[in-house]
Coordinates of C-alpha atoms in Angstrom, one line a residue:
M1 CA 1.3 -5.5 47.4
A2 CA 3.5 -2.6 48.6
D3 CA 4.5 -2.5 52.3
S4 CA 4.0 0.7 54.2
V5 CA 7.1 0.4 56.4
E6 CA 10.6 1.4 55.5
V7 CA 13.3 -1.3 55.7
D8 CA 13.9 -1.7 59.4
V9 CA 16.0 -4.1 61.5
H10 CA 15.4 -4.9 65.2
D11 CA 17.4 -7.0 67.7
I12 CA 14.7 -9.5 68.5
K13 CA 16.1 -10.4 71.9
S14 CA 16.5 -6.8 73.1
I15 CA 13.0 -5.7 72.0
L16 CA 11.3 -8.6 73.8
T17 CA 13.5 -8.7 76.9
S18 CA 13.2 -6.5 80.0
T19 CA 15.6 -6.0 82.9
E20 CA 13.6 -8.4 85.0
R21 CA 12.9 -11.0 82.3
D22 CA 14.6 -12.9 79.5
Y23 CA 11.7 -15.2 78.7
L24 CA 8.3 -15.4 77.1
V25 CA 5.3 -17.4 78.4
S26 CA 3.2 -20.1 76.9
N27 CA -0.6 -20.4 77.5
K28 CA 0.1 -23.1 80.0
G29 CA 2.2 -20.6 82.1
D30 CA 5.6 -22.1 81.1
Q31 CA 8.6 -19.8 80.7
V32 CA 10.3 -20.1 77.3
A33 CA 13.7 -18.5 76.9
I34 CA 13.8 -15.7 74.3
S35 CA 17.0 -17.3 73.0
T36 CA 14.9 -20.1 71.5
L37 CA 13.7 -17.6 68.8
K38 CA 17.2 -17.4 67.4
G39 CA 17.3 -18.3 63.7
K40 CA 13.5 -18.2 63.4
K41 CA 11.1 -15.8 61.7
V42 CA 9.0 -14.1 64.3
G43 CA 5.5 -12.7 64.0
L44 CA 4.6 -10.0 66.5
Y45 CA 0.8 -10.2 67.0
F46 CA -0.8 -7.1 68.5
S47 CA -4.3 -8.1 69.6
A48 CA -6.9 -8.0 72.4
S49 CA -9.9 -10.0 73.5
W50 CA -12.2 -6.9 73.5
C51 CA -11.6 -6.3 69.8
P52 CA -14.1 -8.0 67.5
P53 CA -11.8 -7.9 64.4
C54 CA -9.1 -9.6 66.5
Q55 CA -11.5 -12.3 67.6
R56 CA -12.4 -13.0 63.9
F57 CA -8.8 -13.0 62.8
T58 CA -7.2 -15.1 65.6
P59 CA -8.7 -18.4 64.5
N60 CA -7.3 -17.8 61.0
L61 CA -3.9 -17.2 62.4
V62 CA -4.1 -20.3 64.6
E63 CA -4.9 -22.4 61.5
V64 CA -2.0 -20.9 59.6
Y65 CA 0.4 -21.3 62.6
N66 CA -0.5 -25.0 63.0
E67 CA 0.1 -25.6 59.3
L68 CA 3.5 -23.9 59.4
I69 CA 4.9 -24.9 62.8
P70 CA 6.2 -28.3 61.5
K71 CA 8.7 -26.3 59.5
G72 CA 10.4 -25.3 62.7
D73 CA 11.5 -21.9 61.6
L74 CA 8.5 -19.7 62.7
E75 CA 7.2 -18.4 66.0
I76 CA 4.5 -15.9 66.9
V77 CA 4.5 -13.6 70.0
F78 CA 1.3 -12.2 71.3
I79 CA 1.5 -8.6 72.5
S80 CA -1.7 -8.0 74.4
A81 CA -3.8 -4.8 74.5
D82 CA -6.1 -6.3 77.1
E83 CA -7.1 -4.3 80.1
D84 CA -6.9 -7.0 82.8
I85 CA -5.1 -10.3 83.5
D86 CA -8.3 -12.4 83.4
S87 CA -9.2 -11.2 79.8
F88 CA -5.6 -11.7 78.8
T89 CA -5.5 -15.3 80.2
A90 CA -8.8 -16.3 78.6
Y91 CA -7.9 -14.9 75.2
F92 CA -4.3 -16.3 75.3
S93 CA -5.7 -19.8 76.1
K94 CA -6.9 -20.0 72.5
M95 CA -3.4 -19.3 71.1
P96 CA -0.8 -22.0 70.6
W97 CA 2.2 -19.5 70.4
L98 CA 4.1 -17.5 73.0
A99 CA 3.4 -14.1 74.6
V100 CA 5.0 -11.2 76.4
P101 CA 3.8 -11.6 80.0
F102 CA 0.7 -9.4 80.7
S103 CA 2.6 -8.0 83.8
D104 CA 5.2 -6.5 81.6
S105 CA 3.2 -3.5 80.4
K106 CA 6.4 -1.4 79.8
T107 CA 7.7 -3.8 77.1
R108 CA 4.2 -4.1 75.5
E109 CA 3.9 -0.3 75.3
S110 CA 7.5 -0.1 73.9
L111 CA 6.6 -2.6 71.2
D112 CA 3.5 -0.6 70.3
E113 CA 5.6 2.5 69.9
S114 CA 8.4 0.9 68.0
F115 CA 6.1 -0.7 65.4
K116 CA 3.7 2.3 65.2
V117 CA 0.6 0.2 66.1
N118 CA -2.3 2.5 65.5
G119 CA -5.0 -0.2 65.3
I120 CA -5.5 -3.9 66.0
P121 CA -5.3 -6.7 65.0
H122 CA -1.8 -5.9 63.7
L123 CA 0.8 -8.5 62.7
V124 CA 4.4 -7.7 61.9
F125 CA 6.8 -10.4 60.5
L126 CA 10.5 -10.2 61.2
D127 CA 13.1 -12.4 59.4
E128 CA 15.8 -14.4 61.2
N129 CA 17.9 -11.3 61.4
G130 CA 15.2 -9.1 62.8
K131 CA 14.5 -7.3 59.5
V132 CA 10.8 -6.3 59.0
M133 CA 9.5 -8.3 56.1
T134 CA 6.0 -6.8 56.3
D135 CA 3.7 -5.0 58.7
R136 CA 0.6 -6.2 56.7
G137 CA 0.5 -9.7 58.1
V138 CA -3.2 -9.5 58.9
E139 CA -4.1 -8.6 55.4
I140 CA -1.7 -11.1 53.8
I141 CA -2.9 -14.0 55.9
S142 CA -6.6 -13.1 55.5
E143 CA -6.1 -13.1 51.8
Y144 CA -3.6 -15.9 51.1
G145 CA -3.3 -18.0 54.3
S146 CA -0.2 -20.2 54.8
E147 CA 0.4 -20.1 51.0
A148 CA 1.9 -16.7 51.5
Y149 CA 4.7 -18.0 53.8
P150 CA 7.3 -16.5 54.5
F151 CA 5.0 -13.4 54.1
T152 CA 7.4 -11.3 52.1
P153 CA 6.3 -8.9 49.3
E154 CA 8.2 -11.1 46.9
R155 CA 6.1 -14.1 47.9
V156 CA 2.9 -12.2 47.5
K157 CA 4.0 -11.0 44.1
E158 CA 4.8 -14.6 43.1
I159 CA 1.3 -15.7 44.1
K160 CA -0.3 -13.0 42.1
D161 CA 1.8 -13.9 39.1
Q162 CA 0.8 -17.5 39.5
E163 CA -2.9 -16.6 39.6
E164 CA -2.5 -14.4 36.5
E165 CA -0.9 -17.3 34.7
A166 CA -3.7 -19.6 36.0
R167 CA -6.3 -17.2 34.5
K168 CA -4.6 -17.5 31.1
N169 CA -4.7 -21.3 31.3
Q170 CA -8.0 -21.7 33.2
S171 CA -9.9 -25.0 33.3
L172 CA -12.6 -26.4 35.6
K173 CA -10.0 -28.5 37.3
S174 CA -7.7 -25.6 37.9
I175 CA -10.6 -23.7 39.5
L176 CA -12.0 -26.5 41.7
E177 CA -9.2 -28.9 42.5
S178 CA -6.7 -28.7 45.3
P179 CA -3.6 -30.8 45.9
S180 CA -5.5 -32.9 48.4
R181 CA -8.9 -33.1 46.7
D182 CA -10.1 -33.9 43.2
F183 CA -13.8 -34.0 44.0
V184 CA -16.9 -32.0 45.0
I185 CA -19.7 -33.3 47.2
S186 CA -23.4 -33.8 46.8
A187 CA -26.2 -33.1 49.3
N188 CA -25.9 -36.7 50.6
G189 CA -22.2 -36.4 51.1
K190 CA -21.2 -38.5 48.0
M191 CA -18.0 -37.5 46.3
V192 CA -18.3 -36.5 42.7
N193 CA -15.1 -36.4 40.6
I194 CA -14.4 -32.9 39.1
T195 CA -13.6 -34.6 35.7
D196 CA -17.3 -35.6 35.6
L197 CA -18.2 -31.9 35.3
E198 CA -15.9 -31.1 32.4
G199 CA -17.7 -30.1 29.2
K200 CA -20.6 -28.8 31.1
T201 CA -21.7 -25.2 31.8
V202 CA -21.0 -24.8 35.5
G203 CA -22.3 -22.1 37.9
L204 CA -20.1 -21.4 40.9
Y205 CA -22.6 -20.2 43.6
F206 CA -20.9 -18.2 46.4
V207 CA -23.2 -18.6 49.5
L208 CA -23.2 -17.1 53.0
S209 CA -26.2 -18.6 54.7
S210 CA -26.3 -15.8 57.3
F211 CA -26.6 -13.2 54.5
K212 CA -30.3 -12.5 53.7
K213 CA -29.8 -11.7 50.0
S214 CA -28.2 -15.1 49.6
T215 CA -31.0 -17.0 51.3
D216 CA -33.6 -15.0 49.4
F217 CA -32.0 -15.8 46.0
T218 CA -31.5 -19.5 46.6
P219 CA -35.1 -20.6 46.0
T220 CA -35.1 -18.7 42.7
L221 CA -31.9 -20.4 41.7
V222 CA -33.3 -23.8 42.7
K223 CA -36.3 -23.3 40.5
V224 CA -34.1 -22.4 37.5
Y225 CA -31.8 -25.3 38.2
N226 CA -34.6 -27.8 38.4
E227 CA -36.2 -26.5 35.2
L228 CA -32.9 -26.8 33.3
K229 CA -32.4 -30.3 34.6
S230 CA -35.9 -31.3 33.5
K231 CA -34.9 -30.2 30.0
Q232 CA -31.7 -32.3 30.4
E233 CA -29.5 -29.3 29.8
N234 CA -25.8 -29.8 30.2
F235 CA -25.6 -27.6 33.3
E236 CA -24.4 -28.0 36.9
I237 CA -23.9 -25.8 40.0
V238 CA -21.2 -26.0 42.5
M239 CA -21.8 -24.2 45.7
I240 CA -18.8 -22.3 47.2
P241 CA -19.7 -22.1 51.0
L242 CA -18.4 -19.1 52.8
D243 CA -19.8 -20.1 56.2
D244 CA -17.8 -21.0 59.3
N245 CA -20.6 -22.8 61.0
E246 CA -21.0 -26.6 60.4
E247 CA -24.7 -26.7 61.2
S248 CA -25.5 -23.8 58.9
F249 CA -23.6 -25.5 56.1
K250 CA -25.3 -28.9 56.6
K251 CA -28.7 -27.2 56.7
E252 CA -27.9 -25.4 53.4
L253 CA -26.7 -28.6 51.8
E254 CA -29.8 -30.5 52.7
N255 CA -32.0 -28.0 50.9
I256 CA -30.2 -27.7 47.6
P257 CA -30.1 -30.1 44.6
W258 CA -26.6 -29.2 43.4
L259 CA -23.0 -29.9 44.4
S260 CA -20.6 -28.1 46.7
L261 CA -17.1 -27.7 47.8
P262 CA -16.5 -29.0 51.3
L263 CA -17.0 -26.5 54.2
K264 CA -13.8 -24.5 55.0
D265 CA -12.0 -25.9 52.0
K266 CA -9.0 -23.6 51.3
K267 CA -10.3 -23.3 47.7
C268 CA -13.3 -21.3 48.9
Q269 CA -11.3 -18.3 50.0
K270 CA -8.9 -18.6 47.0
L271 CA -11.9 -18.4 44.7
V272 CA -13.2 -15.3 46.5
R273 CA -9.9 -13.7 45.6
Y274 CA -9.6 -15.2 42.2
F275 CA -13.0 -14.0 41.0
E276 CA -12.7 -10.7 42.9
L277 CA -16.0 -11.3 44.8
S278 CA -17.6 -8.0 45.7
T279 CA -21.3 -8.8 46.3
L280 CA -23.7 -11.6 47.2
P281 CA -25.4 -13.4 45.7
T282 CA -22.8 -14.2 43.0
L283 CA -23.2 -17.0 40.4
V284 CA -20.1 -17.2 38.2
I285 CA -20.6 -19.0 35.0
I286 CA -17.8 -21.3 33.6
G287 CA -18.4 -22.4 30.0
P288 CA -17.9 -25.9 28.7
N289 CA -14.3 -25.0 27.7
G290 CA -13.4 -24.1 31.3
Q291 CA -13.3 -20.3 30.6
T292 CA -15.3 -17.7 32.5
L293 CA -18.5 -16.9 30.6
H294 CA -19.8 -14.3 33.0
P295 CA -18.7 -13.0 36.4
N296 CA -22.2 -12.9 38.0
V297 CA -25.6 -13.8 36.5
A298 CA -27.6 -13.5 39.7
D299 CA -29.3 -10.3 38.6
A300 CA -30.0 -11.9 35.2
I301 CA -31.6 -14.9 36.8
E302 CA -33.7 -12.7 39.1
E303 CA -34.9 -10.7 36.1
H304 CA -35.2 -13.3 33.3
G305 CA -35.2 -16.7 35.1
V306 CA -34.4 -19.7 32.9
T307 CA -34.5 -17.7 29.7
A308 CA -31.0 -16.3 30.6
Y309 CA -29.5 -19.7 30.0
P310 CA -26.9 -20.6 28.6
F311 CA -25.5 -17.2 29.9
T312 CA -23.4 -16.6 26.8
P313 CA -22.7 -13.1 25.3
D314 CA -25.1 -13.9 22.5
K315 CA -27.8 -14.7 25.0
F316 CA -27.2 -11.5 26.9
D317 CA -27.3 -9.5 23.6
E318 CA -30.6 -11.1 22.9
L319 CA -32.0 -10.3 26.3
E320 CA -30.8 -6.7 26.0
K321 CA -32.7 -6.3 22.7
T322 CA -35.8 -7.8 24.3
E323 CA -35.4 -5.4 27.2
K324 CA -35.1 -2.4 24.9
A325 CA -38.2 -3.5 23.0
K326 CA -40.0 -3.8 26.4
Q327 CA -38.9 -0.3 27.4
E328 CA -40.1 1.1 24.1
S329 CA -43.5 -0.5 24.4
Q330 CA -43.7 0.2 28.2
T331 CA -47.0 1.6 29.5
L332 CA -48.2 2.5 32.9
E333 CA -50.5 -0.5 32.9
S334 CA -47.7 -2.9 31.8
V335 CA -45.7 -1.6 34.8
L336 CA -48.4 -1.5 37.5
V337 CA -51.0 -4.2 36.4
S338 CA -50.5 -7.8 37.2
G339 CA -53.5 -10.1 36.6
D340 CA -56.3 -9.0 38.9
L341 CA -54.1 -6.5 40.6
D342 CA -55.0 -3.5 38.5
Y343 CA -55.3 -0.9 41.2
V344 CA -53.5 1.1 43.8
I345 CA -55.0 2.6 47.0
G346 CA -55.9 6.1 48.0
K347 CA -55.7 7.8 51.4
D348 CA -59.1 6.5 52.3
G349 CA -58.1 3.0 51.5
N350 CA -60.3 2.9 48.4
K351 CA -59.0 1.3 45.2
V352 CA -57.9 3.6 42.4
R353 CA -57.7 1.9 39.0
V354 CA -54.4 2.1 37.3
S355 CA -56.3 2.9 34.1
D356 CA -57.4 6.2 35.8
L357 CA -53.7 7.2 36.0
V358 CA -52.9 6.6 32.3
G359 CA -51.8 9.8 30.6
K360 CA -50.4 11.3 33.9
H361 CA -46.9 12.0 35.0
V362 CA -46.3 9.3 37.7
L363 CA -43.5 9.0 40.3
L364 CA -43.0 5.6 41.9
Y365 CA -41.6 6.2 45.4
F366 CA -39.7 3.2 46.8
S367 CA -39.3 3.9 50.5
A368 CA -39.7 2.6 54.1
H369 CA -40.3 4.0 57.5
W370 CA -37.3 2.2 59.0
C371 CA -34.9 3.9 56.5
P372 CA -33.5 7.2 57.9
P373 CA -32.7 8.7 54.4
C374 CA -36.2 7.9 53.3
R375 CA -37.7 9.7 56.3
A376 CA -35.4 12.7 55.7
F377 CA -36.5 12.9 52.0
T378 CA -40.2 12.4 52.4
P379 CA -41.0 15.9 53.7
K380 CA -39.2 17.4 50.8
L381 CA -41.2 15.2 48.4
V382 CA -44.5 16.2 50.1
E383 CA -43.6 19.8 49.7
T384 CA -42.7 19.3 46.0
Y385 CA -45.8 17.2 45.4
H386 CA -48.1 20.0 46.5
E387 CA -46.2 22.6 44.5
I388 CA -46.4 20.5 41.3
K389 CA -50.1 19.6 41.9
K390 CA -51.0 23.3 42.0
K391 CA -49.9 23.7 38.4
H392 CA -50.2 20.2 37.0
E393 CA -53.3 18.1 37.8
D394 CA -51.9 15.4 35.6
F395 CA -49.3 14.4 38.2
E396 CA -49.3 11.6 40.8
V397 CA -47.0 9.7 43.2
V398 CA -47.4 6.1 44.2
F399 CA -45.7 4.9 47.4
I400 CA -44.1 1.4 47.1
S401 CA -43.3 0.3 50.6
S402 CA -40.4 -1.8 51.9
D403 CA -41.8 -1.7 55.4
R404 CA -41.5 -4.8 57.5
D405 CA -45.0 -4.7 59.1
K406 CA -48.3 -3.2 58.3
D407 CA -48.3 -0.9 61.4
S408 CA -45.1 0.7 60.1
F409 CA -46.6 1.0 56.7
V410 CA -49.7 2.7 58.0
E411 CA -47.8 5.1 60.2
Y412 CA -45.5 6.1 57.4
Y413 CA -48.2 6.4 54.8
D414 CA -50.1 8.7 57.1
T415 CA -47.4 11.3 56.4
M416 CA -48.0 11.2 52.6
P417 CA -50.7 12.8 50.5
W418 CA -50.5 10.5 47.5
L419 CA -51.4 7.0 46.4
A420 CA -49.8 3.7 47.4
L421 CA -49.4 0.0 46.5
P422 CA -51.2 -2.0 49.2
F423 CA -48.9 -3.3 51.9
G424 CA -47.4 -6.7 51.0
D425 CA -48.5 -6.5 47.4
K426 CA -46.6 -9.0 45.3
R427 CA -46.1 -6.4 42.5
K428 CA -43.4 -4.8 44.7
Q429 CA -40.9 -7.5 43.8
S430 CA -41.3 -7.2 40.1
L431 CA -41.2 -3.4 40.3
S432 CA -38.0 -3.5 42.3
R433 CA -36.5 -5.7 39.6
L434 CA -37.8 -3.6 36.8
F435 CA -36.3 -0.4 38.2
K436 CA -33.2 -2.1 39.7
V437 CA -33.9 -1.0 43.2
N438 CA -30.7 -1.8 45.1
G439 CA -31.2 0.9 47.7
I440 CA -33.9 3.2 49.0
P441 CA -35.2 5.9 48.8
L442 CA -35.5 5.6 45.0
L443 CA -37.8 7.8 42.9
A444 CA -38.6 6.6 39.4
A445 CA -40.4 9.1 37.0
L446 CA -42.8 7.8 34.3
G447 CA -44.0 10.1 31.5
P448 CA -47.6 10.3 30.2
T449 CA -47.0 7.4 27.9
G450 CA -45.8 5.2 30.8
K451 CA -42.2 5.1 29.6
T452 CA -39.5 5.6 32.2
V453 CA -38.1 9.1 32.2
T454 CA -35.5 8.7 35.0
T455 CA -34.9 6.7 38.1
E456 CA -32.9 9.6 39.5
A457 CA -35.9 11.9 40.3
R458 CA -34.9 12.0 44.0
G459 CA -31.6 13.8 43.2
L460 CA -33.4 16.2 40.8
I461 CA -35.9 17.2 43.5
M462 CA -33.2 17.6 46.1
V463 CA -31.4 20.1 43.9
H464 CA -34.3 21.7 41.9
G465 CA -37.5 21.0 43.8
A466 CA -40.7 21.4 41.8
E467 CA -38.8 23.2 39.1
A468 CA -37.5 19.7 38.0
F469 CA -40.9 18.7 36.7
P470 CA -41.4 16.8 34.4
F471 CA -37.9 15.4 35.1
T472 CA -36.9 15.0 31.5
D473 CA -33.5 15.6 29.9
E474 CA -35.0 18.5 28.1
R475 CA -36.2 20.1 31.3
M476 CA -32.8 19.7 32.9
A477 CA -31.2 21.3 29.8
E478 CA -33.6 24.3 30.2
I479 CA -32.6 24.6 33.9
E480 CA -28.9 24.4 33.1
A481 CA -29.3 27.0 30.4
G482 CA -31.0 29.3 32.9
F483 CA -28.2 28.8 35.4
A484 CA -25.7 29.7 32.7
D485 CA -27.6 32.9 31.8
M486 CA -27.8 33.8 35.5
A487 CA -24.0 33.9 35.7
K488 CA -23.3 35.8 32.5
G489 CA -21.1 38.7 33.1
W490 CA -20.1 37.6 36.6
P491 CA -16.3 37.6 37.2
E492 CA -14.7 34.2 37.3
K493 CA -12.5 35.2 40.3
V494 CA -13.1 37.8 43.1
K495 CA -11.6 38.9 46.3
H496 CA -13.6 39.0 49.6
E497 CA -12.9 41.0 52.7
L498 CA -13.4 37.8 54.9
H499 CA -10.9 35.8 52.9
E500 CA -8.1 38.1 51.7
E501 CA -5.5 35.3 51.4
H502 CA -6.9 33.7 48.3
E503 CA -9.1 34.6 45.3
L504 CA -12.6 33.0 45.3
V505 CA -13.6 31.1 42.1
L506 CA -17.1 31.1 40.7
T507 CA -18.4 27.6 41.2
R508 CA -21.5 25.6 40.5
S509 CA -22.8 24.0 43.7
Q510 CA -25.7 21.8 44.8
G511 CA -25.6 23.4 48.2
Y512 CA -23.3 25.2 50.7
R513 CA -23.5 27.5 53.7
C514 CA -22.3 31.0 53.1
D515 CA -19.4 32.0 55.3
S516 CA -20.5 35.6 55.1
C517 CA -24.2 35.6 55.9
D518 CA -24.5 32.1 57.3
E519 CA -27.4 31.3 55.0
E520 CA -27.7 28.3 52.7
G521 CA -26.8 28.7 49.1
K522 CA -27.0 26.7 45.9
I523 CA -26.5 26.8 42.1
W524 CA -23.7 29.4 42.2
G525 CA -21.2 30.4 44.8
Y526 CA -17.7 31.9 45.1
S527 CA -15.4 29.3 46.7
C528 CA -11.9 28.7 47.9
E529 CA -11.5 24.9 47.6
E530 CA -8.3 25.0 49.5
C531 CA -9.8 26.6 52.6
N532 CA -13.4 25.3 52.2
F533 CA -14.7 28.9 52.1
D534 CA -17.9 29.7 50.3
V535 CA -19.9 32.9 49.8
H536 CA -23.1 33.8 48.0
P537 CA -22.7 35.9 44.9
D538 CA -25.0 38.4 46.6
C539 CA -22.5 38.7 49.5
V540 CA -19.7 39.3 47.0
F541 CA -21.6 42.0 45.2
K542 CA -23.3 43.7 48.1
E543 CA -22.9 47.5 48.7
S544 CA -21.1 47.0 52.0
N545 CA -18.1 45.7 50.1
G546 CA -17.6 49.3 48.8
K547 CA -19.1 48.4 45.4
E548 CA -21.9 50.6 43.9
V549 CA -25.1 48.8 42.9
V550 CA -26.8 50.8 40.0
E551 CA -30.0 50.2 38.1
D552 CA -29.6 49.8 34.4
K553 CA -32.3 52.1 33.0
G554 CA -34.9 50.4 31.0
K555 CA -34.0 47.0 32.6
T556 CA -35.2 45.4 35.7
E557 CA -32.0 43.7 36.8
G558 CA -29.3 45.6 38.7
W559 CA -25.6 45.9 38.0
V560 CA -22.5 45.8 40.2
C561 CA -19.7 48.3 39.4
D562 CA -16.2 47.5 40.6
G563 CA -13.6 49.9 39.4
E564 CA -13.6 50.2 35.7
V565 CA -16.0 47.4 35.1
C566 CA -19.8 46.8 35.9
Y567 CA -21.0 43.3 36.3
K568 CA -24.5 42.0 36.0
A569 CA -25.8 41.3 39.5
P570 CA -27.5 38.1 40.6

């Protein structure tokens, strides 16, 4: 981790002292001589009670401070950005370290300026001689805790090197054990030795009970876990709780059949870093040999359930082949029919059989009224729908709602001219998995055979409108070829009277606003990337630029003559 500050040395006493004061204060109001900091490493903590990130970080810093204070060579000084003495006092009461008195605003402002504090929380560590060791104390402590002491770049590098070495020699014990703990716990609080898990396939389940996607996934995982246990598979799960709340953790533990690390165990955050956690839910699979088999099988379990076990590369190859075979044999009915649910609904609420849609081009529109991007896109889709329908009767759209209540669904569906899946229909979940809907709006295009053409139809319509139909690669190639023909003979670079300082380059664009006529443009434009200047080809070639537009006899298109060369006009 590289530090952003240059090597800098400060006289700790002089930067913390004022003409009226040679002391700091404790949260009990005691005056503590600044001279007591001599020979200590000092953390300057810039923070405020009104700042939510500060409120979240301060408890972490308190924990680290309490762990390190027995060493006797560290102190932290709070530099407040609070706006009144009462806020300062209430916030400082939670801190076990010292502070610059709130009344000394001049020193606090001077420290802000000296250490270039542009945002809080901000934590700068100085060594015993006042040399800046790092100005990234918040990041370092958030990631490594007290383990990073004395918070130098060298110590951070050492930790990273140790973690890299640990990866090379990874075992279940090295992953789960800590110096003070060689066990995990069961739902009833019983300690289970980590050695009892060796030789098993183990899932590490990272859970945050306040995160909806985690709580939604847990019942699915419980079902798979119980099924594997009933088959006496050599499998176990260890929960890695990311909660801060004791009650939430206890409630989670009561409802699960597997094991867990203790709440707030230091290993939890280390494992977040070790496995580079980036999303929830995450279920990391550790093989019987202690090596990582897969970084996250949550999606595989959602899609395949127990058949994804034992989560090996061979199993995933097998699932991929099965998935490809499914895609090859996919029909509209295999996508939209589930048991007795073999219909969608029309605008009048009447059932429309899926079999009546077979052989048509069908768009599945995953959307919701509460979603601003969805509401912004829907009018464009309505316009495109009508344009396509005029030319192609074998075309339909089916709305698949993520609305939270029926009234919202009805209100939103009233703005649409097409079909819909009934509100609350259970098929929505399987369709979301099939088309990997991680965000909305999403528009999936199915061809007349029922096979998926693309899940990117929204982007195609935004750029090409109804011209994108039927959304195939072949159609996109035709459009691209047409665009290429459109620009044949145009100069690669031009000058424009409104932008004499740079040449403008012919550029493909999905959309821009012309700086000459203030109209929207797309497909082609002449641009200066450096200045963010764009003009229509029409505006480049227009007569008012002193260029002569002539008609090529026997042809319908015009030409633009500039000096010794005539170019084909747009």
